[in-house]
Short mmCIF file of C-alpha atoms (C1' of nucleotides) in Angstrom, two decimals:
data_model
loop_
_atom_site.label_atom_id
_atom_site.label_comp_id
_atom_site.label_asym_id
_atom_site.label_seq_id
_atom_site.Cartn_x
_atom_site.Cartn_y
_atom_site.Cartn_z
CA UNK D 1 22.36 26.05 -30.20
CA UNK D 2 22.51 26.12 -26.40
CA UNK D 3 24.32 23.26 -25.27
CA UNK D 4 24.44 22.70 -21.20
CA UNK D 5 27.44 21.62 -19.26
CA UNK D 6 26.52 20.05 -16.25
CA UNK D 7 29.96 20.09 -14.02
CA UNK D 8 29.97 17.71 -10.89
CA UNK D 9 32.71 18.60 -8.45
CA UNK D 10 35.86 16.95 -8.83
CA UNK D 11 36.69 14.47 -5.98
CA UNK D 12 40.10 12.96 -4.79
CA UNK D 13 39.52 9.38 -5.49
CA UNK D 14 40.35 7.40 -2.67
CA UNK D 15 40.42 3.23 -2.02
CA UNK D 16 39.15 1.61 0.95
CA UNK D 17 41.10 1.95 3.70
CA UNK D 18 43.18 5.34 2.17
CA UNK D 19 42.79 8.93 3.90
CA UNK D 20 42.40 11.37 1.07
CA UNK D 21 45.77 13.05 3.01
CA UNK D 22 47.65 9.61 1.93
CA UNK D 23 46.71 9.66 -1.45
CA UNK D 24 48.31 13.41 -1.69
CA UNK D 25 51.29 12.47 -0.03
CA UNK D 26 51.98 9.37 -2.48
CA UNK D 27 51.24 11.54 -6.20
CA UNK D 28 53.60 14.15 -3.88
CA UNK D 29 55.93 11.30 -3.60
CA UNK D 30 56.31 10.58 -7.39
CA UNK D 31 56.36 14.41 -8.26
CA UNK D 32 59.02 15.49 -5.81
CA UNK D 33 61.06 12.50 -7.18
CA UNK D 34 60.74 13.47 -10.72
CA UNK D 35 61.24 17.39 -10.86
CA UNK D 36 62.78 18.06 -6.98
CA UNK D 37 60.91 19.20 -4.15
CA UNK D 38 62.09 23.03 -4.94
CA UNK D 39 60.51 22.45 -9.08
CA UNK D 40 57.80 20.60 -8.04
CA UNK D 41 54.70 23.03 -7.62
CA UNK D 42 51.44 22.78 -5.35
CA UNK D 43 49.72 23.40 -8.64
CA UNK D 44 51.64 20.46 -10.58
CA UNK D 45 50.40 18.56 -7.45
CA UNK D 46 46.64 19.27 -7.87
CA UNK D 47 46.68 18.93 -11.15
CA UNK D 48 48.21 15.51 -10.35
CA UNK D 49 45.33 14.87 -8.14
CA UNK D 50 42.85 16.05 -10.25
CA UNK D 51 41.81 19.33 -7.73
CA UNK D 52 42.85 23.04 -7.62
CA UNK D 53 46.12 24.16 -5.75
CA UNK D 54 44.04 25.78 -2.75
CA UNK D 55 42.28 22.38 -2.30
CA UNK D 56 44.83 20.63 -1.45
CA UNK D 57 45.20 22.57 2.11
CA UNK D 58 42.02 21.10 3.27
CA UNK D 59 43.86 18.12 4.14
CA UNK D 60 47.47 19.40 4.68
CA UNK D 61 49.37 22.05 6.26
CA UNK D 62 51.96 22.59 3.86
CA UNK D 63 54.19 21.96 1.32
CA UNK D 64 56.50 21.21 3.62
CA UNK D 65 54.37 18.67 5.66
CA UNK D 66 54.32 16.58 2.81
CA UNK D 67 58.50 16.45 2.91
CA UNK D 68 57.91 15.55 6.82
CA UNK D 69 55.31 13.22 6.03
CA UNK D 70 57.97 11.02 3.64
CA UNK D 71 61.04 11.53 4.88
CA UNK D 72 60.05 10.39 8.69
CA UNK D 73 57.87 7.65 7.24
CA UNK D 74 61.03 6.46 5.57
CA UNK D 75 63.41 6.67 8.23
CA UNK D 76 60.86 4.88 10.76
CA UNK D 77 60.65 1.65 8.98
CA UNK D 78 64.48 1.83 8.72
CA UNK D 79 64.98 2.52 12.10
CA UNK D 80 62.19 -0.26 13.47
CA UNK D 81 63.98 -2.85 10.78
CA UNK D 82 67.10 -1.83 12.37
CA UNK D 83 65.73 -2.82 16.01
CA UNK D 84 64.39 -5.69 14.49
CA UNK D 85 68.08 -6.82 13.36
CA UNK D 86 69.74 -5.99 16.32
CA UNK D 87 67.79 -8.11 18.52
CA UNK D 88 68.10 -11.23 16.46
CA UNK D 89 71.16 -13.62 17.42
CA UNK D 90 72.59 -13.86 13.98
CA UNK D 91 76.49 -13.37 12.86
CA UNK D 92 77.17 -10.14 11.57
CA UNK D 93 77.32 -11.21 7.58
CA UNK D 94 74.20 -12.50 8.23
CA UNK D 95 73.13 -9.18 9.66
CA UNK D 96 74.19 -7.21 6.76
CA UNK D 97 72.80 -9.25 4.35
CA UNK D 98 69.26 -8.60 6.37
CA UNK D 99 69.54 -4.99 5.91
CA UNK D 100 70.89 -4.96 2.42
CA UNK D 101 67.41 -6.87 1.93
CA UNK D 102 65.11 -4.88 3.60
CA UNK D 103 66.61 -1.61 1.89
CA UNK D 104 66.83 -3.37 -1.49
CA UNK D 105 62.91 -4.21 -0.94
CA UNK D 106 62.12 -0.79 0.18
CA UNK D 107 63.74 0.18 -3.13
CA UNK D 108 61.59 -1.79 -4.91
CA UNK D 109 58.55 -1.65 -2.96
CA UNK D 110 58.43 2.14 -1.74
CA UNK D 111 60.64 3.54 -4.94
CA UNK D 112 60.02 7.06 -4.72
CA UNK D 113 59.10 8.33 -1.17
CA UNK D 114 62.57 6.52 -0.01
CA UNK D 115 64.31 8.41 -3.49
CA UNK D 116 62.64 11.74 -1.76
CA UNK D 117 63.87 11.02 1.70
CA UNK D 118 67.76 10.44 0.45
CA UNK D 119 67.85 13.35 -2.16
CA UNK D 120 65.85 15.96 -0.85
CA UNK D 121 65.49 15.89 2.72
CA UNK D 122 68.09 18.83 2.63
CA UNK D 123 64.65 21.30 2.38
CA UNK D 124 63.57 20.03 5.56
CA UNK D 125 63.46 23.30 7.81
CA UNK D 126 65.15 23.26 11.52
CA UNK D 127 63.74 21.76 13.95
CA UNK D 128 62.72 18.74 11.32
CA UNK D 129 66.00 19.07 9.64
CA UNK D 130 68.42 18.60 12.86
CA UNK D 131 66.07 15.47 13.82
CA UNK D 132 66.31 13.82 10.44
CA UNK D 133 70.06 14.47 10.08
CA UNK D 134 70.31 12.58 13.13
CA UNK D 135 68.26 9.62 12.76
CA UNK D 136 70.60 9.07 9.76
CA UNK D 137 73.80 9.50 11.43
CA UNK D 138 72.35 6.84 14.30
CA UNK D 139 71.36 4.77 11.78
CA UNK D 140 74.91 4.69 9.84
CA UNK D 141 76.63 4.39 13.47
CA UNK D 142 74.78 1.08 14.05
CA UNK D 143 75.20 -0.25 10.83
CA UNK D 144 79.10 0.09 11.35
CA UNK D 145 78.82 -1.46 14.79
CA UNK D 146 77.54 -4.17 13.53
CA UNK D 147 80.03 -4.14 10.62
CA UNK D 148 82.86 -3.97 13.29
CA UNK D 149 81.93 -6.51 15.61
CA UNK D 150 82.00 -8.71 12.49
CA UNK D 151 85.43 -7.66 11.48
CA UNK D 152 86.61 -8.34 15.35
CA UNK D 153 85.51 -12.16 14.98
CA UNK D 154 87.07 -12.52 11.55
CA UNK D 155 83.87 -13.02 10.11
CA UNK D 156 84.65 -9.37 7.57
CA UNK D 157 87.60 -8.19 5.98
CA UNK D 158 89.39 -5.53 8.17
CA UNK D 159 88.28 -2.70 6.65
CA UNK D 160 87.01 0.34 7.65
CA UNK D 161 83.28 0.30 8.69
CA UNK D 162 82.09 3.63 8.24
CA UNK D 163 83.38 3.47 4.76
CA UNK D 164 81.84 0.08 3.72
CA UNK D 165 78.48 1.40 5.09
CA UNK D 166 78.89 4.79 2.95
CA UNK D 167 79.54 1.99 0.07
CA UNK D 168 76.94 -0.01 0.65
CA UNK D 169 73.96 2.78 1.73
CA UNK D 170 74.90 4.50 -1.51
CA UNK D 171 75.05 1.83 -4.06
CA UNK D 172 72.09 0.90 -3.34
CA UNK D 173 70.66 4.26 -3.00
CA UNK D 174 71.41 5.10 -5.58
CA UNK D 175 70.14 2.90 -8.21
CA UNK D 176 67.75 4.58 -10.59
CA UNK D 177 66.54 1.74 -12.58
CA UNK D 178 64.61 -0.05 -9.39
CA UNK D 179 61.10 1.34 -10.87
CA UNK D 180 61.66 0.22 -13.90
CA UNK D 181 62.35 -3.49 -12.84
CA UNK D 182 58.65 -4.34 -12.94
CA UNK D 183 59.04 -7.76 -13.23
CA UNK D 184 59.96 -9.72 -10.38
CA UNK D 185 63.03 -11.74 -12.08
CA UNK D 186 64.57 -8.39 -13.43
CA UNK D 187 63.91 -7.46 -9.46
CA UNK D 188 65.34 -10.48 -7.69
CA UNK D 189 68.27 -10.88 -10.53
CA UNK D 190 69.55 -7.70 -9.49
CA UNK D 191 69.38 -8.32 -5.71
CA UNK D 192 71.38 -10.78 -5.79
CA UNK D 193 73.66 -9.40 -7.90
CA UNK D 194 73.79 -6.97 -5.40
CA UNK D 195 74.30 -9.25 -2.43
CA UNK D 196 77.47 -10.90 -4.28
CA UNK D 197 78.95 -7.81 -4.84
CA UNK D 198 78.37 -6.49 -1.69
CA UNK D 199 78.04 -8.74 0.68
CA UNK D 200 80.71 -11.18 -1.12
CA UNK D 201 83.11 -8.36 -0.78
CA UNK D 202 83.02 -8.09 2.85
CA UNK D 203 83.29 -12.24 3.31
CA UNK D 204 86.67 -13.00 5.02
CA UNK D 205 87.55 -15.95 3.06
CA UNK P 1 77.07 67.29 10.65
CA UNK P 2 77.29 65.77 7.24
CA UNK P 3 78.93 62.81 6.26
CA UNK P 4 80.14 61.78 3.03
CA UNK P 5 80.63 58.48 2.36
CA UNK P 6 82.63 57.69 -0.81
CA UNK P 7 81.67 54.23 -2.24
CA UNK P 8 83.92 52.52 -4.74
CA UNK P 9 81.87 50.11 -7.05
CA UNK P 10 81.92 46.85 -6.18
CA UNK P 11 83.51 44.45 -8.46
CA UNK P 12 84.67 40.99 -9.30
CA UNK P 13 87.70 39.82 -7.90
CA UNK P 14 89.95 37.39 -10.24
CA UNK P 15 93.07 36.27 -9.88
CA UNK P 16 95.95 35.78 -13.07
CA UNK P 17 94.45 33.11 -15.79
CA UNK P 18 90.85 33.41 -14.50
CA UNK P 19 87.85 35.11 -16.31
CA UNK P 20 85.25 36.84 -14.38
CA UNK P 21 82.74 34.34 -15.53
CA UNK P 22 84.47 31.46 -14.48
CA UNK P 23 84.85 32.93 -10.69
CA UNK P 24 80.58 32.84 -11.06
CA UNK P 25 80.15 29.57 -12.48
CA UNK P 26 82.58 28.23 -9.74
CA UNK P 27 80.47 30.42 -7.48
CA UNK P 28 77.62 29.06 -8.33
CA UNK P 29 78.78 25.13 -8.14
CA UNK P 30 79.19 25.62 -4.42
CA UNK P 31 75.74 27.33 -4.25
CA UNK P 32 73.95 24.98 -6.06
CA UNK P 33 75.35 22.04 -4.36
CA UNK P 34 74.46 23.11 -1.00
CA UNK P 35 70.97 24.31 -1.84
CA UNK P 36 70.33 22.54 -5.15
CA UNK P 37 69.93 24.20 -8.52
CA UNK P 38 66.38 25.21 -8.33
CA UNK P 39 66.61 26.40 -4.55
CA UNK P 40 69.64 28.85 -5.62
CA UNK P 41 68.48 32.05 -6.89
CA UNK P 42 70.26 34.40 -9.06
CA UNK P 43 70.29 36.86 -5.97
CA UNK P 44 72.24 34.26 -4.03
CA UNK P 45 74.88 33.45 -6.67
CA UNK P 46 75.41 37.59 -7.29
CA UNK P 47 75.91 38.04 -3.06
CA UNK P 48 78.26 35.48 -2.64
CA UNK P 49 80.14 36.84 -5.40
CA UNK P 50 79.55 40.20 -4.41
CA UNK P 51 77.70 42.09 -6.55
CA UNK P 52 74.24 42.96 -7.89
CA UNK P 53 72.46 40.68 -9.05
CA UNK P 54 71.47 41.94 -12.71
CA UNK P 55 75.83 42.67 -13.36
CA UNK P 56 75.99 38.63 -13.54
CA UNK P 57 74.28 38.91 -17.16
CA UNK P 58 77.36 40.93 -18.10
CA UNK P 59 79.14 37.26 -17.98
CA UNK P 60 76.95 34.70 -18.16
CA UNK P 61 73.33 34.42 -20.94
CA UNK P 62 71.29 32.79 -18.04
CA UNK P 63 71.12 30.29 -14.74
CA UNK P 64 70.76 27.49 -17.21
CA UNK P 65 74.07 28.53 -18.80
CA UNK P 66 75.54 27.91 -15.37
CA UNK P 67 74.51 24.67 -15.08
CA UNK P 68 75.44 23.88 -18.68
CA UNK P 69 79.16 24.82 -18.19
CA UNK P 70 79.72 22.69 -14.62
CA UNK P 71 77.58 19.62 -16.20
CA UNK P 72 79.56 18.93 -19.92
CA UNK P 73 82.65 20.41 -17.77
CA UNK P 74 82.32 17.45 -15.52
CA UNK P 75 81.44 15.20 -18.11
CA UNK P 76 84.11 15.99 -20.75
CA UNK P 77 86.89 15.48 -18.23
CA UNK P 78 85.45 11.90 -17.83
CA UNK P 79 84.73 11.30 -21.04
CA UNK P 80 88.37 11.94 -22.24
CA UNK P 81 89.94 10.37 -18.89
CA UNK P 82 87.82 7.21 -20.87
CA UNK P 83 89.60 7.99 -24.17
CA UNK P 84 92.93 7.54 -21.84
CA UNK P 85 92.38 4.69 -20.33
CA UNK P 86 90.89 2.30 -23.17
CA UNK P 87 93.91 3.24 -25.17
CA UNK P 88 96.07 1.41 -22.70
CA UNK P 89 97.65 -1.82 -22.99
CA UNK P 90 96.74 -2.62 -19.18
CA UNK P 91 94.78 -5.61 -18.03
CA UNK P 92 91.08 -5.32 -16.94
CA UNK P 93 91.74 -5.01 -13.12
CA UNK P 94 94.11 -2.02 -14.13
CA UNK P 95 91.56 0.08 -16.04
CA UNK P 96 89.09 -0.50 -13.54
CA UNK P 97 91.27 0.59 -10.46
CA UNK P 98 92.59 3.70 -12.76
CA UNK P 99 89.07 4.87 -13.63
CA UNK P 100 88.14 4.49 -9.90
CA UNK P 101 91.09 6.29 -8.85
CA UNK P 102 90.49 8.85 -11.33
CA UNK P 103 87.00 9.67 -10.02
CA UNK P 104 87.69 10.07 -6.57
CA UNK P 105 90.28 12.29 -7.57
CA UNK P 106 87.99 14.21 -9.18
CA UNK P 107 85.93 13.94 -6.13
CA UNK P 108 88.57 15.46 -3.71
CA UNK P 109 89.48 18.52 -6.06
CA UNK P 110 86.44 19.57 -7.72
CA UNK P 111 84.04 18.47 -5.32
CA UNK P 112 81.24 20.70 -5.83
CA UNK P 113 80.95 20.56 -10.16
CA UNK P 114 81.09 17.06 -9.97
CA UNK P 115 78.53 16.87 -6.80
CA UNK P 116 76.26 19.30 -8.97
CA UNK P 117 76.68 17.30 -12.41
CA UNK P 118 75.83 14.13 -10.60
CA UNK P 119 72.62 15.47 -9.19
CA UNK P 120 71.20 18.43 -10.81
CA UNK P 121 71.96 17.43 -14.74
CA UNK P 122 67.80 16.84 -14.66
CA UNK P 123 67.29 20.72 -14.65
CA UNK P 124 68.80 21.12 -18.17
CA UNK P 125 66.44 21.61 -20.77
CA UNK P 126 66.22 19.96 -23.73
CA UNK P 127 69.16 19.66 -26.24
CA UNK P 128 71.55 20.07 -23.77
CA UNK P 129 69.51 17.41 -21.31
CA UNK P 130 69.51 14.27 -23.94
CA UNK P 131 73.02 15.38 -24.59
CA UNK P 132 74.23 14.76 -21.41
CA UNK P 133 72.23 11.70 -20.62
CA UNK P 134 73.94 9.65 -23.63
CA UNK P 135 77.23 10.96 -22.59
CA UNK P 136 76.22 9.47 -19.46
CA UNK P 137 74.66 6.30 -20.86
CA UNK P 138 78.13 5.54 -22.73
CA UNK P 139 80.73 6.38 -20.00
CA UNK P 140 78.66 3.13 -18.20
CA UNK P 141 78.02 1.15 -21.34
CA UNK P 142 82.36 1.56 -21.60
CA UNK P 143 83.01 0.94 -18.02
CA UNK P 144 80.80 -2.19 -18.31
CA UNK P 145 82.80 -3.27 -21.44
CA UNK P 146 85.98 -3.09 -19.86
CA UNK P 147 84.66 -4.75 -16.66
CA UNK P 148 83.39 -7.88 -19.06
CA UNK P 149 86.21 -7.99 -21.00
CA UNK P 150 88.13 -8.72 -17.37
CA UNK P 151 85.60 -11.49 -16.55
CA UNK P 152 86.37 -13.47 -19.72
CA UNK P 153 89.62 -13.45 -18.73
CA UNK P 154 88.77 -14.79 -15.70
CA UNK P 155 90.30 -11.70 -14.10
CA UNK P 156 87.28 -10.86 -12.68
CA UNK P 157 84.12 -12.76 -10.85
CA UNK P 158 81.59 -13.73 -12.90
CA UNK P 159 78.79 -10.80 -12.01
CA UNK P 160 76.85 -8.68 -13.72
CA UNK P 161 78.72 -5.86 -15.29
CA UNK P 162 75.91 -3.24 -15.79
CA UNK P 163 75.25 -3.48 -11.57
CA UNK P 164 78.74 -3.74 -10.81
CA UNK P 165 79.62 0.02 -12.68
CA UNK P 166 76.57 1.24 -10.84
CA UNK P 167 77.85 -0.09 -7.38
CA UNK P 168 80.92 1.88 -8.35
CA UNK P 169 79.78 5.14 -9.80
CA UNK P 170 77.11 5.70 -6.76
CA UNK P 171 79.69 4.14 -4.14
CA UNK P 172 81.96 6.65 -5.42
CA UNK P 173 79.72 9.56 -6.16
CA UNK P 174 77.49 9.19 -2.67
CA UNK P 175 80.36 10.39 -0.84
CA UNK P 176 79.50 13.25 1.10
CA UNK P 177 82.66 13.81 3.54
CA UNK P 178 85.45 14.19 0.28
CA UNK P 179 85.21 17.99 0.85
CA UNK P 180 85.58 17.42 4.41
CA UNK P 181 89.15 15.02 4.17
CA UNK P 182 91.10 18.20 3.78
CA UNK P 183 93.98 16.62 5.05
CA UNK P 184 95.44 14.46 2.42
CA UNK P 185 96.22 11.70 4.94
CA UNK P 186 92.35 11.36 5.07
CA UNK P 187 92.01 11.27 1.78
CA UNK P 188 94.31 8.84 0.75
CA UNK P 189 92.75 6.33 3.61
CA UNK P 190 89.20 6.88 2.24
CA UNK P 191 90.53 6.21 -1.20
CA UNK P 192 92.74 3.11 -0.54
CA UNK P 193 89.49 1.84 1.84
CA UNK P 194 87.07 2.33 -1.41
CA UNK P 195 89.72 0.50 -3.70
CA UNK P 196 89.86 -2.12 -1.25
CA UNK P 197 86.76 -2.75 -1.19
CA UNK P 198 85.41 -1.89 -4.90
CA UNK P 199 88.33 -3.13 -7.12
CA UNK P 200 89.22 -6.03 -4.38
CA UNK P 201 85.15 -7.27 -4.33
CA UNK P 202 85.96 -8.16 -8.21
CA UNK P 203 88.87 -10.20 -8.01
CA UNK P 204 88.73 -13.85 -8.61
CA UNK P 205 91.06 -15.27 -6.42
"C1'" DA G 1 14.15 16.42 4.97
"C1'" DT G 2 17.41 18.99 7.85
"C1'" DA G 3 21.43 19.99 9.91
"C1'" DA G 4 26.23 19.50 10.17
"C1'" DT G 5 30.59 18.28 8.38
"C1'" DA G 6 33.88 17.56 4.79
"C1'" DT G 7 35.57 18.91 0.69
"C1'" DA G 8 35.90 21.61 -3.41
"C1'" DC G 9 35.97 26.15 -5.96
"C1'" DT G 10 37.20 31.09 -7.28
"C1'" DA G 11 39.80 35.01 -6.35
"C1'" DA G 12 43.37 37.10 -4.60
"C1'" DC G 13 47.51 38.16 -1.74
"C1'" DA G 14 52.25 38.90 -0.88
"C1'" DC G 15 56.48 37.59 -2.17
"C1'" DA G 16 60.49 35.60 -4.72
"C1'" DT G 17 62.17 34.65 -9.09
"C1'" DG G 18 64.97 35.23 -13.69
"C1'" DT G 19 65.84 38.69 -16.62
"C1'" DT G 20 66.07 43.28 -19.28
"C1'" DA G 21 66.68 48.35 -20.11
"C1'" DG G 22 69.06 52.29 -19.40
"C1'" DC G 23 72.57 54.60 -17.29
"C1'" DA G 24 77.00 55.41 -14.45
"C1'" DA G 25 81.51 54.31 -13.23
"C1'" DT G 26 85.70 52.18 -14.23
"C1'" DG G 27 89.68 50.43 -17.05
"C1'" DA G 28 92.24 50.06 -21.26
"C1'" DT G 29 93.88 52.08 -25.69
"C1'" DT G 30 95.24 55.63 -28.42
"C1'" DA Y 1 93.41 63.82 -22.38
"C1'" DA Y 2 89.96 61.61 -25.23
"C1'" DT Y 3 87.72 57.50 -26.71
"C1'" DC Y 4 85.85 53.18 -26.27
"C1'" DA Y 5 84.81 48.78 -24.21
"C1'" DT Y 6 83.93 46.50 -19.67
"C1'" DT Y 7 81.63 46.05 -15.91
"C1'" DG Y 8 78.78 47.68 -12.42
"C1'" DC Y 9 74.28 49.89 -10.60
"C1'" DT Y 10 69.15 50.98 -9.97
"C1'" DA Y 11 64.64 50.16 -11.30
"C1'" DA Y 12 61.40 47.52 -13.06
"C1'" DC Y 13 59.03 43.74 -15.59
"C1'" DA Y 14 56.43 39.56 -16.01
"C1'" DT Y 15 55.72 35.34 -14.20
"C1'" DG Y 16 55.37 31.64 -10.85
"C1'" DT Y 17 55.07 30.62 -6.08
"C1'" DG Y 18 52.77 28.99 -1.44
"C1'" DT Y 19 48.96 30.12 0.89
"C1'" DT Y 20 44.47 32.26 2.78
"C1'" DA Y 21 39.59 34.01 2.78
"C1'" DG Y 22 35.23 33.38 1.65
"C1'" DT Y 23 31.84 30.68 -0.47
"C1'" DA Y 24 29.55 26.88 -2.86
"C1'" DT Y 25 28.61 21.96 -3.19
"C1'" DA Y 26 28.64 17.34 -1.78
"C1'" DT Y 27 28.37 13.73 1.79
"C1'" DT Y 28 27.08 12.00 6.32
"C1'" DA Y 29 24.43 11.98 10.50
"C1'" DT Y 30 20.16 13.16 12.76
#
DNA sequence: ATAATATACTAACACATGTTAGCAATGATT
DNA sequence: AATCATTGCTAACATGTGTTAGTATATTAT
């Protein structure tokens, strides 16, 4: 018996409104965050796409264009929210609690490309690498300004800034479990529990 | 005119108490820390110990083996500094600012084993991986007890305990500048800042 | 329908990796 | 001095890696 296998091409599925480039970059995403971008393979990220490895470069550069790709992405929206906060004519715990928020919601809402950009934007190569290091030093420096001007009107505890921001970047950061808190009360439960801790701890009361 | 150049064989340096093995895997915690466990190759490890790379496997069965040692290293030390504390007679505030203490000690003189446990225990394989994820799973599920056992008392705000160890752990662990405070007055600041404002965010007062 | 563009495939490359085999030099023990 | 165990070396292996070349197929525009 002669039995016929008609193949059709495989396709990178894409939704309306998606580059097939984006949809890469997200499954990269979500593989880089569970092996590491070193472990992670080109050929774990086809297979992940449903292509071969070598199809993949039709729409990228490199393996290290996808690192690019997530870690600036990250740090843009961090930096814009940051404008965003600075411009507004709030008190400083008010301030902090804004970008506790937002970086508890990109937790939530953008799990693993901001997971990528905090662990493993050490494989970044130089002229990316210097660039990156630096948008997150800029970004600590203005958190702790804003930190300190709150400490200077007694509004925070007089402690030291660059410390609390260390405290609060990485407790956050650092939570694993934010993927797995699909439902929104396990979400917004743990936010706040969050803000108390954090927040509460810097309240001059 | 001919030259003859007598070369000695190159060879592991130890000094008194200290195997050659253990001069690799401490080798190989400050390699794998700065480039990460599956960007440090075996070539690497043997140069900055100073040797070829095949005269490692005199010591050491395999790169796995490396990590194996610095991960349940790490982990027993905390595990038994656990034992220590629970079999006090001290008051939940107590424990918790001991344990604290205890891990930023840890952080300030073995830096790079703990750095390397902390992030690149997902590289084991698997007995040794689900090993080290319950011994992981139980030094929180303990920290939490102790940390609920203080808010019955009314020693400590009324938060959730689970969030409040991971605040801790990641606050503490997140660090990056530890290896840096090389002057102990730095040191001591850092750690009486994170005290502050860990242990002093869970008072009730 | 035809041409042009986008996207996929197969095959292969050059290179880095962990590790082993076999042998040479060194150090310790008798 | 002779013997034996340690520890090092060179050479090589098998495998996995990112990536490219060249070509076939699908989609879009004419």
């Amino acid at each position: 018996m002669l039995v016929y296998y008609l193949r059709t091409m495989a396709r990178i599925k894409i939704e309306k409104n998606t580059s097939r480039k984006e949809v890469i970059v997200s499954k990269a995403a979500s593989l880089f965050r569970e092996k590491g971008f070193k472990a992670a393979s080109m050929r774990d990220l086809a297979e992940a796409v449903g292509v071969e490895a070598a199809s993949l470069y039709n729409h990228i550069k490199s393996k290290t264009e996808l690192l690019h790709e997530l870690c600036f992405g990250v740090a843009n929206r961090f930096m814009h929210h940051m404008d965003e906060v600075e411009s507004k004519k709030n008190n400083s715990i008010a301030k902090v609690e804004e970008l506790v928020r937002f970086h508890i919601n990109e937790m939530i809402n953008h799990y693993e490309e901001v997971y990528v950009s905090d662990r493993e934007w050490k494989h970044l190569s130089d002229p990316y690498l210097s660039n990156f290091q630096n948008q997150r030093r800029m970004y600590r420096k203005r958190f702790a300004a804003i930190i300190e001007a709150g400490i200077r009107n007694k509004e925070i505890k007089a402690i030291d800034a660059p410390t609390a921001v260390l405290i609060i970047l990485h407790a956050i950061g650092g939570i694993e479990s934010w993927h797995r808190s699909t439902q929104k009360i396990d979400a917004d439960a743990l936010t706040s529990n969050m803000i108390t801790i954090l927040v509460g701890g810097l309240k001059n009361d």
